[in-house]
mmCIF file of C-alpha atoms in Angstrom:
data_model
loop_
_atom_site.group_PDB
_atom_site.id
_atom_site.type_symbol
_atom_site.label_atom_id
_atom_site.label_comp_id
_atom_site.label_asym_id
_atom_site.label_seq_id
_atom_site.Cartn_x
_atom_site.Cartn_y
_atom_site.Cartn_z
ATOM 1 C CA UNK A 1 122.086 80.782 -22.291
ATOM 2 C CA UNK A 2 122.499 80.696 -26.042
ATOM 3 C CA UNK A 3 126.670 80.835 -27.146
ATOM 4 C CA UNK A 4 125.949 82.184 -30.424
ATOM 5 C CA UNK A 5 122.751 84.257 -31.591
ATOM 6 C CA UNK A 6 122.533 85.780 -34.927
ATOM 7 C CA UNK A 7 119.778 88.668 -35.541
ATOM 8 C CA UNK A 8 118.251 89.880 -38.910
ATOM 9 C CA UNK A 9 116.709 93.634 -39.282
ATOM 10 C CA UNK A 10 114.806 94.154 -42.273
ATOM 11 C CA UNK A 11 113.968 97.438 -42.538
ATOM 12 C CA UNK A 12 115.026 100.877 -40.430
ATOM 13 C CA UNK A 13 112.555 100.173 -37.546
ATOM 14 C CA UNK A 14 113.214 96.811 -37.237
ATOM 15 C CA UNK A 15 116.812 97.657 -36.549
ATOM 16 C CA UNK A 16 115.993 100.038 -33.931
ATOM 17 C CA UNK A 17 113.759 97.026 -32.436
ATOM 18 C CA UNK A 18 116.930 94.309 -32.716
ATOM 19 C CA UNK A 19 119.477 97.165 -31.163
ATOM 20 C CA UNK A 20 117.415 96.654 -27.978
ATOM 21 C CA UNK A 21 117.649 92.797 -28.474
ATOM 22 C CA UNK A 22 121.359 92.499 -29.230
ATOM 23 C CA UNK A 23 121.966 94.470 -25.517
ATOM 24 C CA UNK A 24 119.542 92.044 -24.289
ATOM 25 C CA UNK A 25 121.522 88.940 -25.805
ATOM 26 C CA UNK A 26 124.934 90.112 -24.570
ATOM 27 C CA UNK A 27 124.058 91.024 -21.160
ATOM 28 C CA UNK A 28 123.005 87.596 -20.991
ATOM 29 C CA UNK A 29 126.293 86.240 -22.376
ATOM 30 C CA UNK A 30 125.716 85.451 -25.192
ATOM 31 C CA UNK A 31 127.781 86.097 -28.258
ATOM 32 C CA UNK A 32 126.073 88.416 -30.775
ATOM 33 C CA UNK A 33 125.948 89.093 -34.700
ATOM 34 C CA UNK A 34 124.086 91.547 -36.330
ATOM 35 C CA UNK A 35 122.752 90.987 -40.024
ATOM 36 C CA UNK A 36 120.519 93.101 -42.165
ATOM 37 C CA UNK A 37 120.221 93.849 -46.411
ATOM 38 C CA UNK A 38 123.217 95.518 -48.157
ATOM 39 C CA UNK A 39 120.220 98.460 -49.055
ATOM 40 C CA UNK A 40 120.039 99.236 -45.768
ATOM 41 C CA UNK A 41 123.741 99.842 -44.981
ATOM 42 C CA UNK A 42 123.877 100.198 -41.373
ATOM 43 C CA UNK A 43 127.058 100.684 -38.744
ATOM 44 C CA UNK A 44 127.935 97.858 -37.074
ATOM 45 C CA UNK A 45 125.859 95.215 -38.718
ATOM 46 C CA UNK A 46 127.110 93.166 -41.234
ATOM 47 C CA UNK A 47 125.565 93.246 -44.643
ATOM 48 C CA UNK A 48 124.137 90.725 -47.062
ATOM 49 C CA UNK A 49 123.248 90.385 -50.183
ATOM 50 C CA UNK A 50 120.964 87.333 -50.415
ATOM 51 C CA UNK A 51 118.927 85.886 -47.224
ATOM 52 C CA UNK A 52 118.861 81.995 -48.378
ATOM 53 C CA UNK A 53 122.669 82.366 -48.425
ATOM 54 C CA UNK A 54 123.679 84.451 -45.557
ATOM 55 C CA UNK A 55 121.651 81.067 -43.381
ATOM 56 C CA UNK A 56 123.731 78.622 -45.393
ATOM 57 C CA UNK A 57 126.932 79.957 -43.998
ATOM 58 C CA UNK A 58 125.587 80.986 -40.433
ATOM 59 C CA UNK A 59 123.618 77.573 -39.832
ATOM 60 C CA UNK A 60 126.154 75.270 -38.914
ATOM 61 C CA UNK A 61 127.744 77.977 -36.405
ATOM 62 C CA UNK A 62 124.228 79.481 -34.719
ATOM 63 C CA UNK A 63 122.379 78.424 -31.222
ATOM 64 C CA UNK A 64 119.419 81.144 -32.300
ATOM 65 C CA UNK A 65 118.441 82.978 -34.390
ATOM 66 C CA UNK A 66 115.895 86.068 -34.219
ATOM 67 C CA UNK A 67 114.301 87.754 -36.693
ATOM 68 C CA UNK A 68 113.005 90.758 -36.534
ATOM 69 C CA UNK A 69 110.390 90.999 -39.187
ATOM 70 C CA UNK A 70 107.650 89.172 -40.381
ATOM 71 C CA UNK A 71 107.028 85.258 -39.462
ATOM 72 C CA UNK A 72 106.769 84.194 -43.119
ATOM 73 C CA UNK A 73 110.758 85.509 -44.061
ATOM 74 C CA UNK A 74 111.535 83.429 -41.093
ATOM 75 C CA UNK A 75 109.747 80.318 -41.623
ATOM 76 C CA UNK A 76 111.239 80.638 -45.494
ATOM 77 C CA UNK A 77 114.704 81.315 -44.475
ATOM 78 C CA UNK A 78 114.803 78.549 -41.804
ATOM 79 C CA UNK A 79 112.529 75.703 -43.854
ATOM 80 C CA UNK A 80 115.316 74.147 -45.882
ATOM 81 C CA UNK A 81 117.668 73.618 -42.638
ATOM 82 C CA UNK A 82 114.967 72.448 -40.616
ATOM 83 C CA UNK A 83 115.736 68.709 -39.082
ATOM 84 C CA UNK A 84 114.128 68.036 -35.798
ATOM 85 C CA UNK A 85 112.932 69.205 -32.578
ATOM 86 C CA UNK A 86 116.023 67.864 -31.114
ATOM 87 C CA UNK A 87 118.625 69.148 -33.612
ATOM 88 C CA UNK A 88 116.996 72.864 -34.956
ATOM 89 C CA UNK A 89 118.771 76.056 -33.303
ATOM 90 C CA UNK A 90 116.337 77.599 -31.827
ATOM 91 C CA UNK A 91 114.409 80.463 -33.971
ATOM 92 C CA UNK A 92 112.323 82.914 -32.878
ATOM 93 C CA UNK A 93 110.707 85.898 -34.540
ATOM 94 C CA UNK A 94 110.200 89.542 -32.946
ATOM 95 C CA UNK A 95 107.517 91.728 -34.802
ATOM 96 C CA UNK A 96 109.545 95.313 -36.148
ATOM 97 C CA UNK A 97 107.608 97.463 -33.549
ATOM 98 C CA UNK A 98 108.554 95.201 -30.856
ATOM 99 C CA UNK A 99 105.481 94.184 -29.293
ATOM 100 C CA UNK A 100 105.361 90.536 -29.738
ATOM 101 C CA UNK A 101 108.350 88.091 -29.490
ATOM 102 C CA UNK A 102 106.989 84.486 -30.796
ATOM 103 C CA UNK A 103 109.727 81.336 -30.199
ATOM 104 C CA UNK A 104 108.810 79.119 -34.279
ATOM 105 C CA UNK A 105 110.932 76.314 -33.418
ATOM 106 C CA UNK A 106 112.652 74.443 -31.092
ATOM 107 C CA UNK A 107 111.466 76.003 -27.689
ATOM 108 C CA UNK A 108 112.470 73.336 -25.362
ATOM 109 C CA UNK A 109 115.813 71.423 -26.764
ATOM 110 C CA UNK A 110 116.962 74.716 -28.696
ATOM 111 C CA UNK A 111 115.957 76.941 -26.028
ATOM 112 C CA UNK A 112 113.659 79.743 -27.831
ATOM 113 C CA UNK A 113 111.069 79.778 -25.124
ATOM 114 C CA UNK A 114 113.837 80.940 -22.594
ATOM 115 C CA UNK A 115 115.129 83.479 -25.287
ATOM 116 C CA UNK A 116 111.759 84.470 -26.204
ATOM 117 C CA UNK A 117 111.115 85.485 -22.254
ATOM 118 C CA UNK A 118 114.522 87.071 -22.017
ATOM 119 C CA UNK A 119 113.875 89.318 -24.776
ATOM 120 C CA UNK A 120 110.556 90.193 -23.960
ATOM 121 C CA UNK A 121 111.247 91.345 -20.512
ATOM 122 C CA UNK A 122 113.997 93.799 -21.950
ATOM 123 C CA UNK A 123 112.281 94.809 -24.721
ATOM 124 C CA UNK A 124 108.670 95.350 -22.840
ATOM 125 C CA UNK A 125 106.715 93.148 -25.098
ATOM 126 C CA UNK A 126 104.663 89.994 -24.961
ATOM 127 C CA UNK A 127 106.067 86.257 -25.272
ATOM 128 C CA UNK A 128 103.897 84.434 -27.237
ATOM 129 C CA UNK A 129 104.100 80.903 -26.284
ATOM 130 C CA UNK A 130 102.494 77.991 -27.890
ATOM 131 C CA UNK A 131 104.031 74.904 -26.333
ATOM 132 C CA UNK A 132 101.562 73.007 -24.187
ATOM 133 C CA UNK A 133 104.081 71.864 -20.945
ATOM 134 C CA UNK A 134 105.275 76.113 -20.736
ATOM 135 C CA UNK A 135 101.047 76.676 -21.159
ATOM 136 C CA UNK A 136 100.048 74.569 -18.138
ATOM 137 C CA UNK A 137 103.030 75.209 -15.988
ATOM 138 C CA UNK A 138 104.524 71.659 -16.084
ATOM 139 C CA UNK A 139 107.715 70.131 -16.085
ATOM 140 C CA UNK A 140 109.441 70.156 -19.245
ATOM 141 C CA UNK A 141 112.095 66.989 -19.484
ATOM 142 C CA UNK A 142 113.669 67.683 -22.869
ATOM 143 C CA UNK A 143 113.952 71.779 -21.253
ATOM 144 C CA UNK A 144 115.477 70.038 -18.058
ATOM 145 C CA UNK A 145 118.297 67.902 -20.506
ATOM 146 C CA UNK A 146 119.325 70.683 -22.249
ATOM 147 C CA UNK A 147 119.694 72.584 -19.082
ATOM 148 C CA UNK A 148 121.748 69.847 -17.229
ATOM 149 C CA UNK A 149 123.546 68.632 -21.036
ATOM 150 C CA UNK A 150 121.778 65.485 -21.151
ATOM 151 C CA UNK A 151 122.029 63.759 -24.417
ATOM 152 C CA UNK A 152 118.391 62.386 -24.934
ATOM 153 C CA UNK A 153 118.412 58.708 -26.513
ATOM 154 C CA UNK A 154 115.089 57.631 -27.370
ATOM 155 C CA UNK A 155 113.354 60.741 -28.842
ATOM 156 C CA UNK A 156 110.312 59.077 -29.559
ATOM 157 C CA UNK A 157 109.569 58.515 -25.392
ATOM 158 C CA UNK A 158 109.789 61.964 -25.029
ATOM 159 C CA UNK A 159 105.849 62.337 -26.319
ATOM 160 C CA UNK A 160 104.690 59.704 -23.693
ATOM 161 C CA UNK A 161 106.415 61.423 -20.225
ATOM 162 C CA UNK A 162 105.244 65.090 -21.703
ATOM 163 C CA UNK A 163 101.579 63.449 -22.180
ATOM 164 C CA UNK A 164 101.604 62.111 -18.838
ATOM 165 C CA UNK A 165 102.417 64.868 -17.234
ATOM 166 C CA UNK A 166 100.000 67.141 -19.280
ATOM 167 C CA UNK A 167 97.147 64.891 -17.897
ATOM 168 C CA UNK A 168 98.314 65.206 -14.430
ATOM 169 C CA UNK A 169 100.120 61.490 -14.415
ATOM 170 C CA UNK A 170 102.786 61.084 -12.328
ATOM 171 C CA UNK A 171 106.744 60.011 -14.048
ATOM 172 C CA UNK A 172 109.461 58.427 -12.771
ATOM 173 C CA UNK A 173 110.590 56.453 -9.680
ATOM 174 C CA UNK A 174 106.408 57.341 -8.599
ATOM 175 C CA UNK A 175 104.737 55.248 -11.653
ATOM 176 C CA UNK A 176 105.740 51.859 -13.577
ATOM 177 C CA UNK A 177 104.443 53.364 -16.957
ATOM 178 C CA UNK A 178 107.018 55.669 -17.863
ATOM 179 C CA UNK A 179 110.316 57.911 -16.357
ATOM 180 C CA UNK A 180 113.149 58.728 -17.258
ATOM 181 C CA UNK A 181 116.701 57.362 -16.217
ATOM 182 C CA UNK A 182 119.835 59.711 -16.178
ATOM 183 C CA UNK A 183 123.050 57.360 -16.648
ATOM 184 C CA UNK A 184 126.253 57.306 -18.788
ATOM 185 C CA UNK A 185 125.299 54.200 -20.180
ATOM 186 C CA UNK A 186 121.618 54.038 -21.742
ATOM 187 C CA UNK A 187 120.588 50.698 -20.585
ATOM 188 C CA UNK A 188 117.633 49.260 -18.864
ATOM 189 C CA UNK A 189 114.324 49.589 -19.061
ATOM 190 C CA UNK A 190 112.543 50.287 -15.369
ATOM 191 C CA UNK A 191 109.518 51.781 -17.337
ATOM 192 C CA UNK A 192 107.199 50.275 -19.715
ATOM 193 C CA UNK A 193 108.421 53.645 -21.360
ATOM 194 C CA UNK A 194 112.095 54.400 -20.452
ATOM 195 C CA UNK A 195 113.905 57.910 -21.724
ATOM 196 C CA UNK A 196 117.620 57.656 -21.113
ATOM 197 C CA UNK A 197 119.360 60.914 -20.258
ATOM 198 C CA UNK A 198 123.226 60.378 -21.372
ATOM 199 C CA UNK A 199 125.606 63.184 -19.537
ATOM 200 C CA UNK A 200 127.342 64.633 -22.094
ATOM 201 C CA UNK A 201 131.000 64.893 -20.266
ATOM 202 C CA UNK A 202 132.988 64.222 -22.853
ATOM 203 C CA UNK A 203 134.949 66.435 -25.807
ATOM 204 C CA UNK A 204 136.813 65.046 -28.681
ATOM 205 C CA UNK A 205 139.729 66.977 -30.289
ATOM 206 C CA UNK A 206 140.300 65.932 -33.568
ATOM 207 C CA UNK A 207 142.698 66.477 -36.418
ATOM 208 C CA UNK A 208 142.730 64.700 -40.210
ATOM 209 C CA UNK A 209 144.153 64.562 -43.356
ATOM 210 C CA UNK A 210 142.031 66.746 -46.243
ATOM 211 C CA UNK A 211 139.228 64.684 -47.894
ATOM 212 C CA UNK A 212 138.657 61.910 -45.049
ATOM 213 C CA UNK A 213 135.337 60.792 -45.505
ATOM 214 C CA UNK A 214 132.746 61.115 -42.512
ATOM 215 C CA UNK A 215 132.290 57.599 -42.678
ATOM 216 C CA UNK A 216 135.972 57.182 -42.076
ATOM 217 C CA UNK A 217 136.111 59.568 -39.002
ATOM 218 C CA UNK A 218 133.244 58.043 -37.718
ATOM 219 C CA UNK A 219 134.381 54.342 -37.900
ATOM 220 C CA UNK A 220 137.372 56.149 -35.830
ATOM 221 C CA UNK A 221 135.507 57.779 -33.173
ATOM 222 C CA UNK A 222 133.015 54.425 -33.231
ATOM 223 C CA UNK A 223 135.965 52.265 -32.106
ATOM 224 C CA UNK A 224 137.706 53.881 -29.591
ATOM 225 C CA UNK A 225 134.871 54.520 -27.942
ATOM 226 C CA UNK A 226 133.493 50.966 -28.222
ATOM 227 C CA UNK A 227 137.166 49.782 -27.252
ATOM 228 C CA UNK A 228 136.585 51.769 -24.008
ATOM 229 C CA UNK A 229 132.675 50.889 -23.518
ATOM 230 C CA UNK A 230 131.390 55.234 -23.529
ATOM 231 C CA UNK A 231 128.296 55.807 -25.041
ATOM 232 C CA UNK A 232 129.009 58.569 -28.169
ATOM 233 C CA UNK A 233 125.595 59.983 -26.896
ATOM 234 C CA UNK A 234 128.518 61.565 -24.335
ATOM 235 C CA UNK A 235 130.305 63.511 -26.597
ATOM 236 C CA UNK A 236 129.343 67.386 -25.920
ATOM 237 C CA UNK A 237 131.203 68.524 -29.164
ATOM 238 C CA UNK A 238 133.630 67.858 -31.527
ATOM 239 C CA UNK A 239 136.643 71.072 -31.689
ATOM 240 C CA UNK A 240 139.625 71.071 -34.204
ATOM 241 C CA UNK A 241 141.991 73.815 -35.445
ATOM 242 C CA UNK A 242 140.197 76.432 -37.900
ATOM 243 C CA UNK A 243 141.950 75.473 -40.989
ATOM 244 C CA UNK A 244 139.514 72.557 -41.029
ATOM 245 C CA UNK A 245 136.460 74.566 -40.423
ATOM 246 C CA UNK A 246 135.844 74.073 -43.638
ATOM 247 C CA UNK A 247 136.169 70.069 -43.913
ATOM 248 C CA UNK A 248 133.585 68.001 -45.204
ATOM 249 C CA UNK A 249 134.327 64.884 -43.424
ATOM 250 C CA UNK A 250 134.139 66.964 -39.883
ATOM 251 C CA UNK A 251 131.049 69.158 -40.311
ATOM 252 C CA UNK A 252 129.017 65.816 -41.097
ATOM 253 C CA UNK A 253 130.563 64.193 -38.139
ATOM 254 C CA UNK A 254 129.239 66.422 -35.489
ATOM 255 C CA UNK A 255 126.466 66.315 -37.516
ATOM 256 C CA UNK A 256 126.355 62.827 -37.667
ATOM 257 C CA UNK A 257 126.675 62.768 -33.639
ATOM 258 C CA UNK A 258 124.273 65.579 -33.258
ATOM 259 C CA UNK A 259 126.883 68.141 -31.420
ATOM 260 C CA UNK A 260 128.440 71.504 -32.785
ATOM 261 C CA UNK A 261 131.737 71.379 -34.951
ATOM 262 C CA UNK A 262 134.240 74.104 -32.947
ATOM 263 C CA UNK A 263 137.272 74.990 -34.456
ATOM 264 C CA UNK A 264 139.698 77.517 -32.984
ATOM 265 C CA UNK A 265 142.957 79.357 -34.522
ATOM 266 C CA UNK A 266 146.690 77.992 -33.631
ATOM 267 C CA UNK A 267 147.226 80.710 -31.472
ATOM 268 C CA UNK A 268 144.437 79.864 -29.274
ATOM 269 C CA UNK A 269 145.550 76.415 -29.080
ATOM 270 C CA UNK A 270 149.219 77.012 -28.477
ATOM 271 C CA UNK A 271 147.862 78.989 -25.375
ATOM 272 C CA UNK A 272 146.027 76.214 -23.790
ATOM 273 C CA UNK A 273 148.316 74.326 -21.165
ATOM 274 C CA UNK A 274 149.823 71.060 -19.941
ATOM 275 C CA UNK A 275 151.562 68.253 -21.575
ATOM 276 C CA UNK A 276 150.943 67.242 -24.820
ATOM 277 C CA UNK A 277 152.048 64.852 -27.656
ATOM 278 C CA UNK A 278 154.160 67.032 -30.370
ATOM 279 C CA UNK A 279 154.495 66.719 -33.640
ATOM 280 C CA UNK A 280 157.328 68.703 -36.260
ATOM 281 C CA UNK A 281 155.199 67.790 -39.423
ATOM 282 C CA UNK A 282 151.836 69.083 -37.466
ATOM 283 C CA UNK A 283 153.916 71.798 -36.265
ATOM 284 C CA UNK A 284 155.323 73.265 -39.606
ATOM 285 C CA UNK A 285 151.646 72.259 -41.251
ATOM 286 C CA UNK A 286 149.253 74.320 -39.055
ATOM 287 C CA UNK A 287 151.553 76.220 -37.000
ATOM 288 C CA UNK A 288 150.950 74.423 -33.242
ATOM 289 C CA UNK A 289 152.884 70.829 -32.562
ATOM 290 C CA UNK A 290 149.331 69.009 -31.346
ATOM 291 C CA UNK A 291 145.849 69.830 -32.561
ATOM 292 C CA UNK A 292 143.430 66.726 -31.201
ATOM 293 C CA UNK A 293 144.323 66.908 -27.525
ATOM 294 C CA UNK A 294 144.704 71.237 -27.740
ATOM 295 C CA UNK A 295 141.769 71.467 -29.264
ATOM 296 C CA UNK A 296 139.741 69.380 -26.776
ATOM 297 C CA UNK A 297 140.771 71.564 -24.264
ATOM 298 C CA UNK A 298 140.722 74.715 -26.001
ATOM 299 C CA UNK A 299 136.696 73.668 -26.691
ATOM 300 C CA UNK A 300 136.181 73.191 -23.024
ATOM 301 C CA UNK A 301 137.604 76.050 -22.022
ATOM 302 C CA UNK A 302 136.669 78.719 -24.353
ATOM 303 C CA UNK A 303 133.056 77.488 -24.048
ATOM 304 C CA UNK A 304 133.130 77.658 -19.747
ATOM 305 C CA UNK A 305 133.003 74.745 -19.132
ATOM 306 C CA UNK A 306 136.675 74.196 -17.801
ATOM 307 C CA UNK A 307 137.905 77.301 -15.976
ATOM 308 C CA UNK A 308 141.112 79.351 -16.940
ATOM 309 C CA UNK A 309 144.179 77.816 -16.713
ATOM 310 C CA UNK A 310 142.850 73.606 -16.820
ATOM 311 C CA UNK A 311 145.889 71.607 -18.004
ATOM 312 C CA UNK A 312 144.969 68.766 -20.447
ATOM 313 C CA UNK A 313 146.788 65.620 -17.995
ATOM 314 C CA UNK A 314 144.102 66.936 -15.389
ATOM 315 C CA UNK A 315 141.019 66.338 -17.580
ATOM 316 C CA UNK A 316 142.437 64.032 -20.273
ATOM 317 C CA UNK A 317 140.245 60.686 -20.273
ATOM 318 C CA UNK A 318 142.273 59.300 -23.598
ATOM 319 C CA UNK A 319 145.429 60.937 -25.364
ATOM 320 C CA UNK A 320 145.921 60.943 -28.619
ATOM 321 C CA UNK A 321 145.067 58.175 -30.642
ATOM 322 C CA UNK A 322 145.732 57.579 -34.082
ATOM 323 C CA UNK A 323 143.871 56.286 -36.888
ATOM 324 C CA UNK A 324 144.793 55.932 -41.192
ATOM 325 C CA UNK A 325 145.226 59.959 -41.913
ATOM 326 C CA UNK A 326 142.936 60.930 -38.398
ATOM 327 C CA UNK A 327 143.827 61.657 -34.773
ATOM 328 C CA UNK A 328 141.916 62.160 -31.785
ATOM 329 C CA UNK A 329 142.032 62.543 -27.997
ATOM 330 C CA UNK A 330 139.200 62.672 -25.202
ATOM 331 C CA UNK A 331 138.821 64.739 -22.217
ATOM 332 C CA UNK A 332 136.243 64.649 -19.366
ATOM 333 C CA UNK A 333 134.480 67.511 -18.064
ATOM 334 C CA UNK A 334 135.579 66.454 -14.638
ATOM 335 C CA UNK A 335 138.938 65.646 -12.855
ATOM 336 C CA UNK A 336 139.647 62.651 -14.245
ATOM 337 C CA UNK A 337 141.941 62.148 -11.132
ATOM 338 C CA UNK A 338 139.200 62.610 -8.692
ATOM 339 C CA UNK A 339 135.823 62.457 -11.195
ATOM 340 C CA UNK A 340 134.868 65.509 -9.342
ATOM 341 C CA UNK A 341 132.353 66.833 -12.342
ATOM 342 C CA UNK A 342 132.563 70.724 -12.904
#
């Protein structure tokens, strides 16, 4: 389920309507925030002054967002953020009285059609969904990569296994047209049409120097990986400490890669354990002696994906390593002792 949802009210009775959805969104796990117009001034969600820039700072941080209002403020609010199918949080619009919940974009990837049927079963209303796979009952694959975190590589093939399957063609091992092929490296071609599913086992902690360029950080990460033959389409996320949550150079990274940008405070990464490479300078800077390889770790395990209590030596695939003004450090989503995947 969604990490981080983000709901807007717009008037009294479309605030009653999101209360429901906000206990619908954290019973499912997921990490709520609550948003409506200063005017309305209500307890426990936060206020804002101007829509357009309330989604400028909550874009970069949000796996959905639901409004609950009219379709056009949504399709307004979301339109100058929109990138593609593959990359769009998912966004999906609940009518005030609560009888209709409609996933606008990214239903598969994103993950609105799921939402949309979560929040509709709490909330007693209808899903309305449009997508033609969900409509005839039919296996969805870029639904099935998000649910497994597979990085999809060609996007474009994606059309040709959905259309196959929508007229009833068989995909896969059962057809020499097209399939799709689930491998850390995205190579070969046993379809005339060949979607490569990357598993995306892999989190980089990284720290840098204010100002590096994105083109700098990504020469970095481009090398290291090369040096060690991993596809980047296996990188999960990028995670730092939260003084650079704000750095340029990092935001268009992950963007760059097509992951989330995490960030965490010192505290949290001082409280992460195992061995790690310290640093005085690092230390007295930001207040913890190692940021790269704590904050790889600190990612995986804040987000579930490493239980309580991992120590970085058990899951570290590459300590850190050190570029002009950068630093970064890789760990695998599985014992790297054992490559027992969790």
């Amino acid at each position: 389920m969604h990490k981080r949802v983000v709901i807007f009210g717009f008037s009294s009775r479309g605030i009653q309507t999101g209360e429901q959805i906000i206990q619908a969104a954290q019973e499912a796990g997921s990490s709520v925030s609550a948003h409506a117009p200063a005017r309305l001034a209500v307890s426990g969600w936060k206020s804002f002054s101007t829509l357009a820039e309330e989604m400028e700072n909550l874009i970069l941080h949000t796996d959905a967002f639901v409004f609950v209002g009219a379709a056009g403020i949504a399709v307004r609010a979301v339109a100058p953020f929109v990138k593609s199918k593959l990359r769009d949080p998912a966004v999906i619009v609940v009518d005030e009285q609560g009888q209709f919940v409609i996933p606008l974009l990214s239903g598969h990837v994103g993950g609105a059609n799921e939402l949309a049927r979560l929040i509709a079963g709490k909330i007693s209303a209808v899903p309305v969904i449009t997508t033609a796979t969900d409509l005839k009952d039919v296996f969805s694959v870029d639904t099935f990569a998000r649910q497994q975190h597979l990085a999809i590589v060609e996007k474009d093939e994606i059309k040709h296994l959905s259309g196959a399957l929508l007229e009833g063609e068989p995909i896969g091992a059962l057809t020499p047209e097209c399939g799709f092929l689930i491998s850390p490296d995205p190579v070969g071609q046993p379809f005339a049409h060949t979607l490569h599913l990357v598993p995306q086992d892999l989190i980089i902690g990284m720290g840098c120097r204010k100002g590096v360029s994105e083109e700098e950080l990504y020469r970095f990460v481009s090398s290291v990986f090369e040096e060690n033959r991993w596809s980047l389409y296996r990188i999960r996320t990028v995670a730092s400490i939260d003084v650079k949550r704000e750095e340029a150079g990092l935001i268009t990274l992950a963007e760059r890669l097509g992951v989330p940008f995490l960030t965490f405070p010192a505290k949290a990464l001082s409280d992460q354990k195992g061995c790690f490479e310290a640093s005085g300078f690092v230390k007295e800077t930001v207040g913890v002696e190692n940021v790269c390889e704590r904050s790889a770790l600190c990612a995986a395990v804040s987000e579930g994906w490493l239980p309580e209590g991992s120590r970085f030596e058990d899951f570290c695939l590459l300590p850190k390593q050190k570029g002009e003004g950068m630093t970064m450090s890789v760990i695998a989503l599985c014992q790297t002792s054992s490559k027992k995947f969790i």
